[in-house]
XYZ file of C-alpha atoms in Angstrom:
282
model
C 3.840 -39.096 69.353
C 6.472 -41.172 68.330
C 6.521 -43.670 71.056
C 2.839 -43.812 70.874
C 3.667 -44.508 66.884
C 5.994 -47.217 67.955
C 3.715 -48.862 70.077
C 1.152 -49.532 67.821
C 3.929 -50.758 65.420
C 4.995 -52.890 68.046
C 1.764 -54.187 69.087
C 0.996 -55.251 65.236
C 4.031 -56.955 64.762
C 3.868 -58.691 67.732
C -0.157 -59.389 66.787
C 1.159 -60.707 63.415
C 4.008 -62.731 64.801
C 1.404 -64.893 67.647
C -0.902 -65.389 64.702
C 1.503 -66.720 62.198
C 2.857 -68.938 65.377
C -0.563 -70.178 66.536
C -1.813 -71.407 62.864
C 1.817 -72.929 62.485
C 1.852 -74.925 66.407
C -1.626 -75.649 65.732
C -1.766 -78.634 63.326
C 1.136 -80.126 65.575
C -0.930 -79.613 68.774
C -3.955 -81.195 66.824
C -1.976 -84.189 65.715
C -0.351 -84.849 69.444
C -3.633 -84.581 71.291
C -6.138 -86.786 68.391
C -3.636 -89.549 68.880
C -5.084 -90.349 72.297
C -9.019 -90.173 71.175
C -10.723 -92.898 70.054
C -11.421 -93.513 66.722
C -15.062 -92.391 66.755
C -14.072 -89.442 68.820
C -12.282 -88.222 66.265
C -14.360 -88.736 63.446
C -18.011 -87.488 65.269
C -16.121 -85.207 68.218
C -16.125 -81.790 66.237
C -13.580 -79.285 66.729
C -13.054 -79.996 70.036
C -9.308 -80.480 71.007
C -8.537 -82.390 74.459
C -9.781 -85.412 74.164
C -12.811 -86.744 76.300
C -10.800 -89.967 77.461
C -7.167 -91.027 76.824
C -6.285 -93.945 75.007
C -2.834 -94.320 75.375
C -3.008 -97.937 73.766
C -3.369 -96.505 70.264
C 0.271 -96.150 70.748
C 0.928 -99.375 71.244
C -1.035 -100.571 68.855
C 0.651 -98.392 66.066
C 3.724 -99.585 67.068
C 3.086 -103.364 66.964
C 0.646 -103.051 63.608
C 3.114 -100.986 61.536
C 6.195 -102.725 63.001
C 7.945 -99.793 64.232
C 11.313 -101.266 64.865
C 12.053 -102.269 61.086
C 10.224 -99.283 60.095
C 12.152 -96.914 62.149
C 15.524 -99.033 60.521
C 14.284 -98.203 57.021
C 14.094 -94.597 58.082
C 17.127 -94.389 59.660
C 18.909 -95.415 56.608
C 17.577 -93.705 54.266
C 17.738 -90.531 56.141
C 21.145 -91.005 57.013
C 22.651 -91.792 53.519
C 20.389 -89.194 51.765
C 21.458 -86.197 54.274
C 25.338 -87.770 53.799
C 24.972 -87.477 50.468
C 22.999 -84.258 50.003
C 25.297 -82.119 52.334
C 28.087 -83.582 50.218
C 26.848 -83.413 46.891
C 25.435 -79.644 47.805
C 28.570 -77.623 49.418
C 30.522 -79.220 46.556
C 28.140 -77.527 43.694
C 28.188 -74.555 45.683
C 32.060 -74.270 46.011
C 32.376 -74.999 42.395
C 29.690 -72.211 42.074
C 31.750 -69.284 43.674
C 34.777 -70.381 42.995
C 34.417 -71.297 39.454
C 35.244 -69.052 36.568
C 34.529 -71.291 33.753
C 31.371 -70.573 31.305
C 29.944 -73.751 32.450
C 29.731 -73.766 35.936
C 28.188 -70.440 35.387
C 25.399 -71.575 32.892
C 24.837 -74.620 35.083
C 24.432 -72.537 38.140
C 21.861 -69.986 36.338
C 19.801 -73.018 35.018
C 20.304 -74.962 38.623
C 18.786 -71.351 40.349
C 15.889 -71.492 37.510
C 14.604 -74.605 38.643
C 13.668 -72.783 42.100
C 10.913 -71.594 40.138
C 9.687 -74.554 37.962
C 8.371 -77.569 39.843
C 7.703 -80.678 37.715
C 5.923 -82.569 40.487
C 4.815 -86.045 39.963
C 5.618 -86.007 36.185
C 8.615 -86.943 36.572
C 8.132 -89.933 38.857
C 7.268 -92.324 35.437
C 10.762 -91.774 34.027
C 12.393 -91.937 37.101
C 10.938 -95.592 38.122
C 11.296 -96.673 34.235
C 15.120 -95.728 34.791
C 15.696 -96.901 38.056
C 13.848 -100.369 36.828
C 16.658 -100.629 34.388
C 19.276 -100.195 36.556
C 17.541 -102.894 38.429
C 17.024 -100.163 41.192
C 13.093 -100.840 41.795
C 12.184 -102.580 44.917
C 14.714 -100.625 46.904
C 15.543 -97.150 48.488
C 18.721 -96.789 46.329
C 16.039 -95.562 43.755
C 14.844 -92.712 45.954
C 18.703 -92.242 47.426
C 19.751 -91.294 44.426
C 17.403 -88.997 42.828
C 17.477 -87.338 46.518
C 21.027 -86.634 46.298
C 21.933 -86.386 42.826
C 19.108 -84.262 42.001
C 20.475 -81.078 43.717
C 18.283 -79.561 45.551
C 18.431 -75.754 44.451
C 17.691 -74.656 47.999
C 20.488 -76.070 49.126
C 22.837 -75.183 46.529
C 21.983 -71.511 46.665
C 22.361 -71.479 50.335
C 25.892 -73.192 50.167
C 27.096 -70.855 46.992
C 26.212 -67.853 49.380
C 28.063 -69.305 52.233
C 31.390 -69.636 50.516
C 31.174 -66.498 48.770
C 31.491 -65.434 52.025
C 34.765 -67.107 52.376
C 37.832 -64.854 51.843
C 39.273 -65.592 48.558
C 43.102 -64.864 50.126
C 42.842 -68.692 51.982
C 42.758 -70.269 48.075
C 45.142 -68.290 46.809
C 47.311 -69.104 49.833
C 46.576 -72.417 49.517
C 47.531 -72.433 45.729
C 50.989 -70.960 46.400
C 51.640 -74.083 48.468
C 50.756 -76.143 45.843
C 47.333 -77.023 46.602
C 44.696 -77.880 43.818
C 40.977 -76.487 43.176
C 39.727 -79.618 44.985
C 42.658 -79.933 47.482
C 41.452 -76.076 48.783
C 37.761 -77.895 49.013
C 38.854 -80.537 51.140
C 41.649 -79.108 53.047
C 39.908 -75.673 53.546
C 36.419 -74.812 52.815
C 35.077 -77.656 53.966
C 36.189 -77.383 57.175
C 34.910 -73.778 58.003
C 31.192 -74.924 56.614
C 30.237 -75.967 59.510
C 27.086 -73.836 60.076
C 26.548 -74.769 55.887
C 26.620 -78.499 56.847
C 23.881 -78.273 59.851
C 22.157 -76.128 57.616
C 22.149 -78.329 54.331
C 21.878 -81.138 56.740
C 18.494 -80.323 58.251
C 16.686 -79.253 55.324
C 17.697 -82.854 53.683
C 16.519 -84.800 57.239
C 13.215 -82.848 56.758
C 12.847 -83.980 53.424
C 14.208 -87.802 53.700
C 12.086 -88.685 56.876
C 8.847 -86.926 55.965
C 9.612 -88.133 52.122
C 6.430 -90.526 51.361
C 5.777 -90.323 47.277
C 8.722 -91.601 46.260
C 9.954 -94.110 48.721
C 5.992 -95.365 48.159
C 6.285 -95.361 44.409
C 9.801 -97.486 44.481
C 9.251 -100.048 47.344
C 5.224 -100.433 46.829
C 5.902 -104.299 45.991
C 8.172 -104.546 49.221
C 6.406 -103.454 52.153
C 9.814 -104.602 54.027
C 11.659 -101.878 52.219
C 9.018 -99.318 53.392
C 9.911 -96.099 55.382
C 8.477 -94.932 58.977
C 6.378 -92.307 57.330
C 4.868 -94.632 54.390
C 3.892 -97.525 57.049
C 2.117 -94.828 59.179
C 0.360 -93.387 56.390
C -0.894 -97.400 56.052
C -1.959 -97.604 59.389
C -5.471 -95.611 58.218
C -6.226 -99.440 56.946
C -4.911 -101.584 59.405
C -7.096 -101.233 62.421
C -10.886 -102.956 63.143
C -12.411 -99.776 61.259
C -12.076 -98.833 57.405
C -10.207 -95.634 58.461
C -8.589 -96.012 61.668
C -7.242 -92.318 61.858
C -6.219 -92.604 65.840
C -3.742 -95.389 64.721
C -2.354 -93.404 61.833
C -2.017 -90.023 64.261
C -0.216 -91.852 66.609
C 2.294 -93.232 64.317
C 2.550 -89.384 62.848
C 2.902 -88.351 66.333
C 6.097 -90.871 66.858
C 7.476 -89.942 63.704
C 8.096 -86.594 64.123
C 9.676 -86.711 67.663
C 13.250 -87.282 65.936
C 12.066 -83.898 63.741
C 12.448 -82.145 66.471
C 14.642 -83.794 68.642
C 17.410 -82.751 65.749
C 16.069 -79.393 65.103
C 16.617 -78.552 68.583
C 20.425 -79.262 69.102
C 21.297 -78.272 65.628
C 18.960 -75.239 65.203
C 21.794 -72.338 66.158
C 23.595 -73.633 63.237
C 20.269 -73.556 60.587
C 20.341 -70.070 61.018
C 23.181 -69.046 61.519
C 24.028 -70.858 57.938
C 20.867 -69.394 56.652
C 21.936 -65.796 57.334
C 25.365 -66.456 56.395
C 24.251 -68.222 52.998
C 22.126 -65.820 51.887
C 23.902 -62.224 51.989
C 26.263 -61.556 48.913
C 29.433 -60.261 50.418
C-alpha cells in the first residue's frame, strides 16, 4: 500500500513539475520559432507553432534595421557596469548586515527587507529623471547605472546577508587579533569565499540590466544612440514595410536572449548553490 501511495505521489509531482516546465519553455519556444514566419503568418496563422515557410532573412533584417552592433555595445556596457556594481554594492550591505551590531545597520536592514513587499513601480520614474536631469545625468545610461546599483536590490541583499551568516564568525575574530579592520576582514576574507554569492548576485543583476527596457527608455528616449539591445528591438515593431512588423521585433528578442542563456549555463551551479547557501539561517 505504501509503494502504491508513493507512486501516485510520485506520478503528481512529476505531473506538476512537466506542467510548470511546459507553460515556462513555452513562450521561449513561441518566440524562437515566430521569428522565422512572415509577418502575416503571424498575425492571421492562429495558434499554430512551426511555421509554414522559413524566413531566415528577418534576421538579417533585424540586425541591419536596429543596428545590432552599437546596440549590442550599449548593452554590453550597461550590463557590465550595473552587474559590477550591483554584486559590489550588494555583498557589501549584506556583510555589514551580519556582521554589524550597531542599531542602524539593523533598522536599515529591517526597512531594506520591507521593501520586498512594497513595489512603487513607475511612480518613481518622475523623480528619478527630474534628479538625474539635475545632475545633468539625462541623455545617458549613467542615469539608469546608478539607480540600478545604488538602489539595492532587496533580493540580492537578503541573499548575500544569508550567505555570510553562514560564514564562521572565528575567521573575523582571527583576523582582528592580527590587526585587521571591519572592512580589512571584507576585503581580505569574506569576499573571497563569496564566490557562489557573486555568480549568484551576478546573474540576477545580468537578468535585470539586459532585459531592463523602462528605464534605459525613459533616460535615453532623446538619444536613440544611447539606446540598449532590448529597447531598439522593442522599436523594431515600427521599423519594417508594415505598421507592426512583429517578425522583425521576434527576431531581435530571439538574438537578445541568446547571451541570457549562454551565461546562465556556465554560471548556473553557482546560482544555486548561492541560493541555497543564502537562504538557510545557520
Amino acid at each position: 500500500m505504501k509503494k502504491v501511495s508513493k507512486l501516485i505521489l510520485r506520478f503528481v509531482l512529476y505531473g506538476f513539475l512537466t506542467a510548470v516546465t511546459l507553460f515556462a519553455v513555452f513562450p521561449v519556444v513561441y518566440i524562437l520559432l515566430s521569428s522565422f514566419k512572415s509577418n502575416q503568418e503571424i498575425l492571421v496563422g492562429g495558434v499554430r507553432i512551426i511555421p509554414l515557410e522559413w524566413h531566415l532573412e528577418n534576421y538579417v533584417q533585424a540586425w541591419n534595421l536596429a543596428n545590432f552592433g552599437k546596440l549590442t555595445f550599449n548593452s554590453i556596457f550597461y550590463t557590465v557596469v550595473v552587474v559590477a556594481g550591483c554584486v559590489l554594492t550588494s555583498i557589501l550591505a549584506g556583510y555589514v548586515f551580519a556582521r554589524g551590531t550597531t542599531r542602524f545597520s539593523r533598522v536599515v536592514n529591517v526597512m531594506l527587507l520591507c521593501s520586498m513587499f512594497v513595489s512603487i513601480g513607475t511612480l518613481s520614474l518622475y523623480p528619478q529623471l527630474s534628479l538625474a536631469k539635475l545632475f545633468g545625468l539625462n541623455g545617458t545610461l549613467w542615469g539608469p547605472i546608478i539607480i540600478r546599483v545604488f538602489g539595492m536590490n532587496a533580493t540580492q541583499v537578503f541573499v548575500a546577508t544569508g550567505f555570510v551568516r553562514q560564514i564562521s564568525k572565528e575567521i573575523d575574530e582571527a583576523a582582528q587579533i592580527d590587526g585587521c579592520s571591519f572592512f580589512g576582514i571584507f576585503c581580505r576574507i569574506i569576499f573571497p569565499l563569496c564566490k557562489p554569492l557573486v555568480a549568484t548576485a551576478g546573474l540576477i543583476a545580468f537578468r535585470t540590466a539586459w532585459s531592463d527596457y523602462l528605464l534605459p527608455y525613459v533616460f535615453t528616449i532623446s538619444a536613440k544612440e544611447k539606446w540598449p539591445l532590448v529597447v531598439g528591438v522593442v522599436s523594431l515593431k515600427s521599423s519594417g514595410e508594415a505598421v507592426s512588423s512583429w517578425n522583425l521585433m521576434l527576431a531581435g528578442i530571439s538574438i537578445s536572449i541568446l547571451p541570457m542563456f549562454i551565461i546562465y549555463l556556465f554560471l548556473n551551479k553557482y546560482f544555486i548553490s548561492g541560493l541555497t547557501e543564502g537562504s538557510v539561517k545557520g
